[in-house]
């Protein structure tokens, strides 16, 4: 593996790339990919790929997990010259990215460890960009003290919510001087002096900590070179249609505020809503002790036509998105080692076909200890805020937990927190919520 220092770049020989970000974790550090043109700005908000919008308009950038994505360079349109790989601290997490251990971006066989970060709460770790018809990778390691909103507005993304408070602007973000390429050309400098993607006169946002004094180092933009090389566009592609502002907020359902409305069928949501179950993964297994415990995500559903059933790994009832029940379980993590946890997908194009859905988790093998699991279920509705339900107030005797109910009433989708621990398996969960299902023995 090649390791690039801050500012270094190297040529990419592959057109399909797997990207993994070390240091990213749900609820603490989030991953973003931003497609930009020669001006360093998005065509529309659809060029931002993140947890609520996991695929770019052309499908070239796809989020495959909270810490991973794929790039298909052949599918990136000519109007896009750069894909920037960025991270940001969650609003509830104090401090800066400098405190995140091992923060780095691995793109294919090349590693871009974060370097030089101090008080930044959001940063571009690396970028994949066109130069003279070829693709290259650069370690950027530059960011914004005021966090995610500053990073996104700098790239032209319309953010749903108030802008950062105005005050005296500090110098622009400190993009590193470009270092020689990993195999440098014999004479010509890596970057032409004529253009800059980020003009030095454009102000950034003020640092989050007033006490921070920027180091008396070289200016942010060296006069002889630029941080972002221009592409060679073949033609000007029409901009993607404008959509609603990006909603970056998160909603946590609690006992005192257990319900939220997500969408109405009149608004015709057409995407897939991901339901993710994640938990703390200890060295001795999910719930402590010598063996890993098999914690499974599942659901019961009731459709408008009267059909009722379940989607779960037990019995290989993984469901389908294209036909009833329009719900699908993506995999079964039996080891507890998957960083992405387990995921259900709900096809919201069939919102009117649903009456209710009960999301629950159960322990297929092992001794229950919900307290050490620190479980959390997160719903990712397309274009809306993610909804979080924490599995708190654990009951060590329970082997199942009813987590949340989804109801569709008069075309409106609502989510209600349950977090009810049940001393029994799926049958007991179904009986507790009056689902009226018949069960037969099954195995995975």
Short mmCIF file of C-alpha atoms in Angstrom, two decimals:
data_model
loop_
_atom_site.label_atom_id
_atom_site.label_comp_id
_atom_site.label_asym_id
_atom_site.label_seq_id
_atom_site.Cartn_x
_atom_site.Cartn_y
_atom_site.Cartn_z
CA UNK A 1 0.00 0.00 0.00
CA UNK A 2 1.23 3.49 -0.90
CA UNK A 3 0.90 6.14 1.81
CA UNK A 4 0.53 9.74 0.63
CA UNK A 5 1.50 12.61 2.90
CA UNK A 6 -0.57 15.78 3.05
CA UNK A 7 -0.42 17.46 -0.36
CA UNK A 8 1.05 14.48 -2.22
CA UNK A 9 -0.68 12.97 -5.25
CA UNK A 10 -0.39 9.85 -7.34
CA UNK A 11 -1.87 8.49 -10.55
CA UNK A 12 -4.74 6.00 -10.39
CA UNK A 13 -4.56 2.98 -12.65
CA UNK A 14 -7.99 1.51 -11.84
CA UNK A 15 -11.38 2.94 -12.78
CA UNK A 16 -13.38 1.11 -10.09
CA UNK A 17 -12.22 1.96 -6.60
CA UNK A 18 -13.20 0.89 -3.11
CA UNK A 19 -12.90 3.68 -0.54
CA UNK A 20 -12.66 3.01 3.20
CA UNK A 21 -12.44 5.72 5.85
CA UNK A 22 -10.76 4.74 9.12
CA UNK A 23 -12.08 6.58 12.17
CA UNK A 24 -15.68 6.92 10.96
CA UNK A 25 -18.40 5.66 13.31
CA UNK A 26 -22.19 6.22 13.29
CA UNK A 27 -23.18 8.99 15.67
CA UNK A 28 -19.66 10.41 15.99
CA UNK A 29 -17.92 10.92 12.61
CA UNK A 30 -19.87 10.87 9.32
CA UNK A 31 -18.61 10.28 5.77
CA UNK A 32 -19.49 12.53 2.81
CA UNK A 33 -18.51 12.51 -0.88
CA UNK A 34 -18.93 15.71 -2.90
CA UNK A 35 -18.87 15.85 -6.72
CA UNK A 36 -17.70 19.27 -7.95
CA UNK A 37 -16.85 20.94 -11.23
CA UNK A 38 -13.97 23.19 -12.22
CA UNK A 39 -15.34 25.93 -9.95
CA UNK A 40 -15.17 23.68 -6.90
CA UNK A 41 -18.96 23.65 -6.48
CA UNK A 42 -21.72 21.09 -6.93
CA UNK A 43 -24.12 21.22 -9.88
CA UNK A 44 -26.98 20.66 -7.43
CA UNK A 45 -27.46 19.23 -3.95
CA UNK A 46 -27.74 15.77 -5.56
CA UNK A 47 -23.94 15.82 -5.98
CA UNK A 48 -23.62 15.37 -2.21
CA UNK A 49 -23.49 11.67 -1.27
CA UNK A 50 -24.09 10.91 2.41
CA UNK A 51 -26.27 8.84 4.76
CA UNK A 52 -29.54 10.39 3.55
CA UNK A 53 -28.59 10.32 -0.16
CA UNK A 54 -26.30 7.31 -0.67
CA UNK A 55 -25.93 7.42 -4.48
CA UNK A 56 -24.85 10.17 -6.91
CA UNK A 57 -27.20 11.04 -9.82
CA UNK A 58 -25.25 8.97 -12.36
CA UNK A 59 -24.47 6.14 -9.91
CA UNK A 60 -20.72 6.78 -10.03
CA UNK A 61 -20.46 7.29 -6.26
CA UNK A 62 -22.23 4.85 -3.96
CA UNK A 63 -22.18 4.77 -0.16
CA UNK A 64 -21.86 1.11 0.84
CA UNK A 65 -21.61 1.58 4.60
CA UNK A 66 -21.09 4.26 7.23
CA UNK A 67 -17.34 4.13 6.55
CA UNK A 68 -17.13 2.98 2.92
CA UNK A 69 -18.11 3.85 -0.63
CA UNK A 70 -17.30 2.86 -4.20
CA UNK A 71 -16.22 5.02 -7.14
CA UNK A 72 -16.83 4.16 -10.79
CA UNK A 73 -14.66 6.70 -12.60
CA UNK A 74 -16.07 5.71 -16.00
CA UNK A 75 -19.54 6.85 -14.89
CA UNK A 76 -18.49 10.31 -13.67
CA UNK A 77 -19.83 12.88 -16.17
CA UNK A 78 -17.47 15.35 -17.89
CA UNK A 79 -18.97 18.25 -15.92
CA UNK A 80 -17.52 16.73 -12.73
CA UNK A 81 -13.78 17.19 -12.36
CA UNK A 82 -13.28 16.16 -8.73
CA UNK A 83 -14.80 13.89 -6.10
CA UNK A 84 -13.88 15.06 -2.59
CA UNK A 85 -13.94 12.63 0.32
CA UNK A 86 -14.88 14.45 3.50
CA UNK A 87 -15.70 13.69 7.12
CA UNK A 88 -17.40 15.70 9.84
CA UNK A 89 -17.96 15.36 13.55
CA UNK A 90 -21.54 14.93 14.68
CA UNK A 91 -22.96 18.07 16.28
CA UNK A 92 -23.24 16.27 19.62
CA UNK A 93 -19.57 15.27 19.67
CA UNK A 94 -17.18 17.78 21.29
CA UNK A 95 -13.64 18.53 20.19
CA UNK A 96 -12.13 18.32 16.73
CA UNK A 97 -11.10 15.78 14.12
CA UNK A 98 -7.56 15.95 15.45
CA UNK A 99 -8.73 13.79 18.37
CA UNK A 100 -10.08 11.00 16.10
CA UNK A 101 -7.54 8.15 16.24
CA UNK A 102 -6.26 6.75 12.96
CA UNK A 103 -8.33 9.05 10.74
CA UNK A 104 -7.46 8.28 7.11
CA UNK A 105 -8.91 7.61 3.65
CA UNK A 106 -7.88 4.47 1.79
CA UNK A 107 -8.63 4.67 -1.93
CA UNK A 108 -7.89 1.42 -3.71
CA UNK A 109 -4.31 0.54 -2.76
CA UNK A 110 -3.38 4.07 -1.64
CA UNK A 111 -3.70 5.46 1.87
CA UNK A 112 -4.21 9.13 2.76
CA UNK A 113 -3.73 9.55 6.52
CA UNK A 114 -5.06 12.82 7.92
CA UNK A 115 -2.23 15.20 8.70
CA UNK A 116 -1.97 18.72 10.07
CA UNK A 117 -5.51 18.93 11.47
CA UNK A 118 -5.88 20.94 14.67
CA UNK A 119 -9.27 22.52 15.48
CA UNK A 120 -11.20 21.45 12.36
CA UNK A 121 -14.58 19.75 12.88
CA UNK A 122 -15.04 18.96 9.18
CA UNK A 123 -12.38 18.22 6.59
CA UNK A 124 -11.69 16.99 3.08
CA UNK A 125 -9.35 14.05 3.64
CA UNK A 126 -8.64 13.24 0.00
CA UNK A 127 -9.86 13.91 -3.51
CA UNK A 128 -9.97 12.01 -6.78
CA UNK A 129 -9.57 14.41 -9.70
CA UNK A 130 -9.01 14.56 -13.47
CA UNK A 131 -5.81 15.90 -14.91
CA UNK A 132 -5.00 15.80 -18.63
CA UNK A 133 -7.59 13.10 -19.19
CA UNK A 134 -6.30 10.83 -16.41
CA UNK A 135 -7.45 10.33 -12.83
CA UNK A 136 -5.26 11.11 -9.83
CA UNK A 137 -5.55 10.96 -6.05
CA UNK A 138 -4.38 13.63 -3.60
CA UNK A 139 -4.17 13.73 0.20
CA UNK A 140 -5.83 17.06 1.05
CA UNK A 141 -6.20 17.00 4.87
CA UNK A 142 -7.77 20.46 5.11
CA UNK A 143 -10.92 21.57 6.82
CA UNK A 144 -13.24 23.98 8.56
CA UNK A 145 -13.33 24.82 12.25
CA UNK A 146 -17.08 25.51 12.18
CA UNK A 147 -17.87 22.04 10.91
CA UNK A 148 -20.09 20.44 8.34
CA UNK A 149 -22.31 23.38 7.38
CA UNK A 150 -19.25 25.45 6.52
CA UNK A 151 -17.78 22.64 4.42
CA UNK A 152 -21.00 22.14 2.48
CA UNK A 153 -21.82 25.79 1.84
CA UNK A 154 -18.24 26.27 0.61
CA UNK A 155 -19.02 23.66 -2.03
CA UNK A 156 -22.36 25.22 -3.01
CA UNK A 157 -24.67 22.80 -1.18
CA UNK A 158 -27.91 24.34 0.09
CA UNK A 159 -28.22 23.30 3.73
CA UNK A 160 -31.62 23.18 5.45
CA UNK A 161 -31.17 25.24 8.60
CA UNK A 162 -29.68 28.53 9.79
CA UNK A 163 -26.18 29.43 8.55
CA UNK A 164 -23.30 29.75 10.99
CA UNK A 165 -23.35 32.95 13.03
CA UNK A 166 -21.55 35.83 11.35
CA UNK A 167 -18.39 37.25 12.87
CA UNK A 168 -15.00 38.46 11.74
CA UNK A 169 -13.85 35.96 9.10
CA UNK A 170 -10.49 34.25 9.60
CA UNK A 171 -8.18 33.27 6.76
CA UNK A 172 -9.54 30.77 4.25
CA UNK A 173 -9.20 27.02 4.94
CA UNK A 174 -5.59 25.98 4.98
CA UNK A 175 -5.21 23.74 1.96
CA UNK A 176 -1.75 22.23 1.93
CA UNK A 177 0.87 23.15 -0.63
CA UNK A 178 1.08 20.41 -3.21
CA UNK A 179 4.02 18.06 -2.78
CA UNK A 180 5.74 16.26 -5.64
CA UNK A 181 3.64 13.47 -7.09
CA UNK A 182 4.45 10.04 -5.90
CA UNK A 183 6.39 9.60 -9.15
CA UNK A 184 7.02 13.23 -10.08
CA UNK A 185 7.40 14.40 -13.66
CA UNK A 186 10.89 15.52 -14.65
CA UNK A 187 10.42 19.28 -14.84
CA UNK A 188 6.95 20.81 -15.05
CA UNK A 189 5.24 21.68 -11.76
CA UNK A 190 2.22 19.58 -10.81
CA UNK A 191 -0.19 22.51 -10.86
CA UNK A 192 -0.53 25.43 -13.29
CA UNK A 193 -0.24 28.86 -11.63
CA UNK A 194 -3.10 30.51 -13.46
CA UNK A 195 -6.20 29.23 -11.63
CA UNK A 196 -7.40 28.42 -8.17
CA UNK A 197 -10.49 26.43 -7.22
CA UNK A 198 -10.82 28.38 -3.97
CA UNK A 199 -9.98 32.10 -4.41
CA UNK A 200 -7.91 33.44 -1.53
CA UNK A 201 -10.23 36.40 -1.13
CA UNK A 202 -13.23 34.23 -0.31
CA UNK A 203 -13.71 34.12 3.47
CA UNK A 204 -14.21 30.89 5.37
CA UNK A 205 -16.09 30.59 8.61
CA UNK A 206 -14.64 31.54 11.98
CA UNK A 207 -12.98 28.94 14.16
CA UNK A 208 -15.16 27.23 16.71
CA UNK A 209 -12.66 27.96 19.50
CA UNK A 210 -11.71 31.64 19.75
CA UNK A 211 -8.59 30.78 21.68
CA UNK A 212 -7.06 29.02 18.71
CA UNK A 213 -4.32 31.04 17.00
CA UNK A 214 -3.46 29.95 13.46
CA UNK A 215 0.20 29.06 13.06
CA UNK A 216 2.42 31.69 11.42
CA UNK A 217 3.07 29.38 8.51
CA UNK A 218 3.02 29.93 4.78
CA UNK A 219 -0.14 31.52 3.32
CA UNK A 220 -3.07 29.22 2.65
CA UNK A 221 -2.71 29.54 -1.13
CA UNK A 222 0.87 29.56 -2.45
CA UNK A 223 1.12 31.97 -5.36
CA UNK A 224 2.96 29.50 -7.56
CA UNK A 225 0.56 26.58 -7.39
CA UNK A 226 -3.06 25.76 -6.72
CA UNK A 227 -4.71 23.26 -4.40
CA UNK A 228 -7.12 21.90 -6.96
CA UNK A 229 -6.08 21.34 -10.61
CA UNK A 230 -8.58 22.21 -13.32
CA UNK A 231 -10.11 19.48 -15.40
CA UNK A 232 -10.32 19.30 -19.19
CA UNK A 233 -14.10 19.31 -19.75
CA UNK A 234 -15.29 18.00 -23.08
CA UNK A 235 -18.56 19.91 -22.95
CA UNK A 236 -20.83 21.65 -20.51
CA UNK A 237 -23.38 19.19 -19.19
CA UNK A 238 -26.72 20.70 -18.14
CA UNK A 239 -26.95 21.04 -14.36
CA UNK A 240 -29.00 18.48 -12.47
CA UNK A 241 -32.45 19.69 -11.45
CA UNK A 242 -32.57 21.52 -8.15
CA UNK A 243 -34.09 19.65 -5.22
CA UNK A 244 -35.02 20.54 -1.66
CA UNK A 245 -32.27 21.74 0.68
CA UNK A 246 -30.13 19.01 2.21
CA UNK A 247 -31.37 18.14 5.69
CA UNK A 248 -28.46 17.23 7.95
CA UNK A 249 -30.29 17.18 11.26
CA UNK A 250 -30.79 14.06 13.35
CA UNK A 251 -33.82 13.17 15.42
CA UNK A 252 -33.51 11.01 18.53
CA UNK A 253 -36.75 9.47 19.74
CA UNK A 254 -37.09 9.35 23.52
CA UNK A 255 -39.73 8.45 26.12
CA UNK A 256 -40.78 12.09 26.33
CA UNK A 257 -40.75 12.60 22.53
CA UNK A 258 -41.42 9.14 21.05
CA UNK A 259 -43.00 9.94 17.65
CA UNK A 260 -41.98 11.71 14.45
CA UNK A 261 -43.68 12.12 11.07
CA UNK A 262 -41.42 11.31 8.12
CA UNK A 263 -43.33 11.54 4.85
CA UNK A 264 -46.70 11.76 3.17
CA UNK A 265 -47.64 9.67 0.16
CA UNK A 266 -48.75 12.86 -1.61
CA UNK A 267 -45.09 13.87 -1.66
CA UNK A 268 -44.34 10.59 -3.43
CA UNK A 269 -41.09 9.45 -1.81
CA UNK A 270 -39.50 7.01 -4.22
CA UNK A 271 -36.30 5.95 -2.48
CA UNK A 272 -35.43 3.11 -0.15
CA UNK A 273 -35.37 3.89 3.56
CA UNK A 274 -32.54 2.07 5.32
CA UNK A 275 -33.05 0.79 8.87
CA UNK A 276 -29.69 0.06 10.50
CA UNK A 277 -28.99 -1.88 13.71
CA UNK A 278 -25.56 -1.28 15.19
CA UNK A 279 -23.94 -2.06 18.50
CA UNK A 280 -20.73 -2.03 20.49
CA UNK A 281 -18.51 -4.89 19.40
CA UNK A 282 -16.24 -6.05 22.19
CA UNK A 283 -13.16 -8.21 21.81
CA UNK A 284 -14.85 -11.15 23.55
CA UNK A 285 -18.04 -11.02 21.59
CA UNK A 286 -21.03 -8.77 21.31
CA UNK A 287 -22.28 -9.26 24.86
CA UNK A 288 -19.06 -10.15 26.64
CA UNK A 289 -17.99 -13.68 27.47
CA UNK A 290 -16.10 -16.05 25.26
CA UNK A 291 -18.39 -16.34 22.24
CA UNK A 292 -19.88 -13.73 19.95
CA UNK A 293 -23.65 -13.44 20.20
CA UNK A 294 -25.88 -13.48 17.12
CA UNK A 295 -28.08 -10.37 17.38
CA UNK A 296 -30.57 -10.14 14.52
CA UNK A 297 -32.59 -7.28 13.06
CA UNK A 298 -36.09 -8.20 11.87
CA UNK A 299 -39.57 -6.81 11.33
CA UNK A 300 -43.22 -7.76 11.14
CA UNK A 301 -45.37 -6.10 8.50
CA UNK A 302 -49.06 -5.65 7.74
CA UNK A 303 -50.06 -4.62 4.23
CA UNK A 304 -53.17 -2.80 3.06
CA UNK A 305 -54.42 -5.98 1.32
CA UNK A 306 -54.42 -7.84 4.66
CA UNK A 307 -51.17 -9.75 4.21
CA UNK A 308 -49.07 -10.13 7.36
CA UNK A 309 -45.66 -11.67 7.80
CA UNK A 310 -42.07 -11.21 8.87
CA UNK A 311 -38.71 -10.36 7.34
CA UNK A 312 -35.81 -12.02 9.15
CA UNK A 313 -32.74 -14.19 8.66
CA UNK A 314 -34.42 -17.09 10.46
CA UNK A 315 -35.96 -19.31 7.80
CA UNK A 316 -34.20 -17.24 5.11
CA UNK A 317 -37.17 -14.88 4.98
CA UNK A 318 -35.10 -11.99 3.58
CA UNK A 319 -38.04 -10.36 1.76
CA UNK A 320 -37.99 -8.32 -1.46
CA UNK A 321 -37.99 -4.67 -2.49
CA UNK A 322 -39.57 -5.20 -5.91
CA UNK A 323 -42.58 -7.25 -4.79
CA UNK A 324 -44.54 -7.68 -1.58
CA UNK A 325 -43.65 -7.10 1.21
CA UNK A 326 -41.42 -4.34 -0.31
CA UNK A 327 -39.00 -4.83 2.61
CA UNK A 328 -35.64 -6.60 2.39
CA UNK A 329 -32.95 -7.65 4.87
CA UNK A 330 -29.54 -7.23 3.25
CA UNK A 331 -27.51 -9.77 5.23
CA UNK A 332 -27.12 -11.65 8.48
CA UNK A 333 -24.12 -10.64 10.58
CA UNK A 334 -23.67 -13.74 12.70
CA UNK A 335 -20.23 -12.79 14.01
CA UNK A 336 -20.99 -9.30 15.30
CA UNK A 337 -17.89 -8.02 13.49
CA UNK A 338 -19.50 -6.11 10.62
CA UNK A 339 -18.81 -2.40 11.07
CA UNK A 340 -22.05 -1.59 9.25
CA UNK A 341 -24.24 -3.77 11.48
CA UNK A 342 -27.43 -5.16 9.94
CA UNK A 343 -29.77 -3.33 7.56
CA UNK A 344 -33.40 -3.51 6.48
CA UNK A 345 -34.55 -1.58 3.42
CA UNK A 346 -38.14 -0.35 2.94
CA UNK A 347 -39.33 0.66 -0.54
CA UNK A 348 -41.16 3.96 0.06
CA UNK A 349 -42.50 3.95 -3.49
CA UNK A 350 -45.05 1.50 -2.04
CA UNK A 351 -45.84 3.63 1.01
CA UNK A 352 -49.60 3.32 0.41
CA UNK A 353 -49.34 -0.48 0.53
CA UNK A 354 -48.27 -0.48 4.19
CA UNK A 355 -50.46 -0.35 7.30
CA UNK A 356 -47.78 -0.89 9.94
CA UNK A 357 -44.28 -2.26 10.42
CA UNK A 358 -42.73 -3.35 13.73
CA UNK A 359 -38.92 -3.18 13.88
CA UNK A 360 -37.41 -5.50 16.47
CA UNK A 361 -34.18 -7.29 17.38
CA UNK A 362 -33.71 -10.72 18.89
CA UNK A 363 -30.85 -12.89 20.08
CA UNK A 364 -30.60 -16.07 18.03
CA UNK A 365 -27.63 -17.49 19.93
CA UNK A 366 -25.83 -16.51 23.10
CA UNK A 367 -26.56 -15.03 26.51
CA UNK A 368 -28.39 -11.69 26.52
CA UNK A 369 -26.70 -8.63 27.94
CA UNK A 370 -28.33 -5.62 26.28
CA UNK A 371 -26.51 -3.15 28.54
CA UNK A 372 -23.06 -3.97 27.14
CA UNK A 373 -24.38 -4.03 23.57
CA UNK A 374 -25.17 -0.29 23.59
CA UNK A 375 -27.44 -0.94 20.62
CA UNK A 376 -28.90 1.76 18.39
CA UNK A 377 -31.32 1.59 15.47
CA UNK A 378 -31.17 4.40 12.92
CA UNK A 379 -33.65 5.08 10.12
CA UNK A 380 -32.32 6.86 7.03
CA UNK A 381 -35.28 8.25 5.04
CA UNK A 382 -34.20 9.60 1.63
CA UNK A 383 -33.95 13.39 1.71
CA UNK A 384 -34.91 13.68 5.37
CA UNK A 385 -33.25 13.67 8.78
CA UNK A 386 -32.06 10.37 10.15
CA UNK A 387 -34.08 9.06 13.09
CA UNK A 388 -32.29 7.37 15.97
CA UNK A 389 -33.71 4.99 18.60
CA UNK A 390 -31.37 3.86 21.36
CA UNK A 391 -31.86 0.51 23.07
CA UNK A 392 -31.63 1.89 26.59
CA UNK A 393 -33.13 0.68 29.91
CA UNK A 394 -32.06 -2.91 29.18
CA UNK A 395 -33.54 -6.08 30.68
CA UNK A 396 -30.95 -8.85 31.04
CA UNK A 397 -33.64 -11.55 31.05
CA UNK A 398 -35.10 -10.56 27.68
CA UNK A 399 -34.01 -12.11 24.40
CA UNK A 400 -36.06 -9.77 22.18
CA UNK A 401 -36.62 -6.04 21.97
CA UNK A 402 -39.45 -4.31 20.09
CA UNK A 403 -37.71 -1.14 18.92
CA UNK A 404 -40.04 1.01 16.83
CA UNK A 405 -43.37 0.92 15.01
CA UNK A 406 -44.05 2.54 11.65
CA UNK A 407 -47.64 3.42 10.76
CA UNK A 408 -49.13 4.77 7.53
CA UNK A 409 -52.36 6.65 8.30
CA UNK A 410 -54.07 8.86 5.72
CA UNK A 411 -50.94 8.66 3.61
CA UNK A 412 -48.63 9.87 6.41
CA UNK A 413 -45.69 7.77 7.66
CA UNK A 414 -44.94 8.06 11.38
CA UNK A 415 -42.28 6.37 13.51
CA UNK A 416 -42.90 5.66 17.20
CA UNK A 417 -40.28 4.53 19.68
CA UNK A 418 -41.14 1.32 21.55
CA UNK A 419 -37.96 -0.15 23.19
CA UNK A 420 -39.94 -2.87 24.94
CA UNK A 421 -37.87 -5.85 26.11
CA UNK A 422 -39.71 -9.17 25.79
CA UNK A 423 -38.94 -12.46 27.56
CA UNK A 424 -39.43 -14.59 24.49
CA UNK A 425 -38.62 -15.02 20.81
CA UNK A 426 -40.42 -13.75 17.72
CA UNK A 427 -43.66 -15.49 18.69
CA UNK A 428 -43.76 -13.55 21.97
CA UNK A 429 -43.09 -10.28 20.12
CA UNK A 430 -45.92 -10.97 17.67
CA UNK A 431 -48.32 -11.83 20.49
CA UNK A 432 -47.39 -8.71 22.47
CA UNK A 433 -48.25 -6.52 19.47
CA UNK A 434 -51.31 -8.54 18.34
CA UNK A 435 -49.91 -9.56 14.96
CA UNK A 436 -51.80 -12.86 14.76
CA UNK A 437 -49.09 -14.89 13.02
CA UNK A 438 -48.52 -18.65 12.98
CA UNK A 439 -44.96 -19.84 13.61
CA UNK A 440 -43.12 -23.02 12.62
CA UNK A 441 -39.60 -24.04 13.71
CA UNK A 442 -36.87 -22.62 11.50
CA UNK A 443 -33.11 -22.25 11.29
CA UNK A 444 -30.61 -20.07 9.45
#
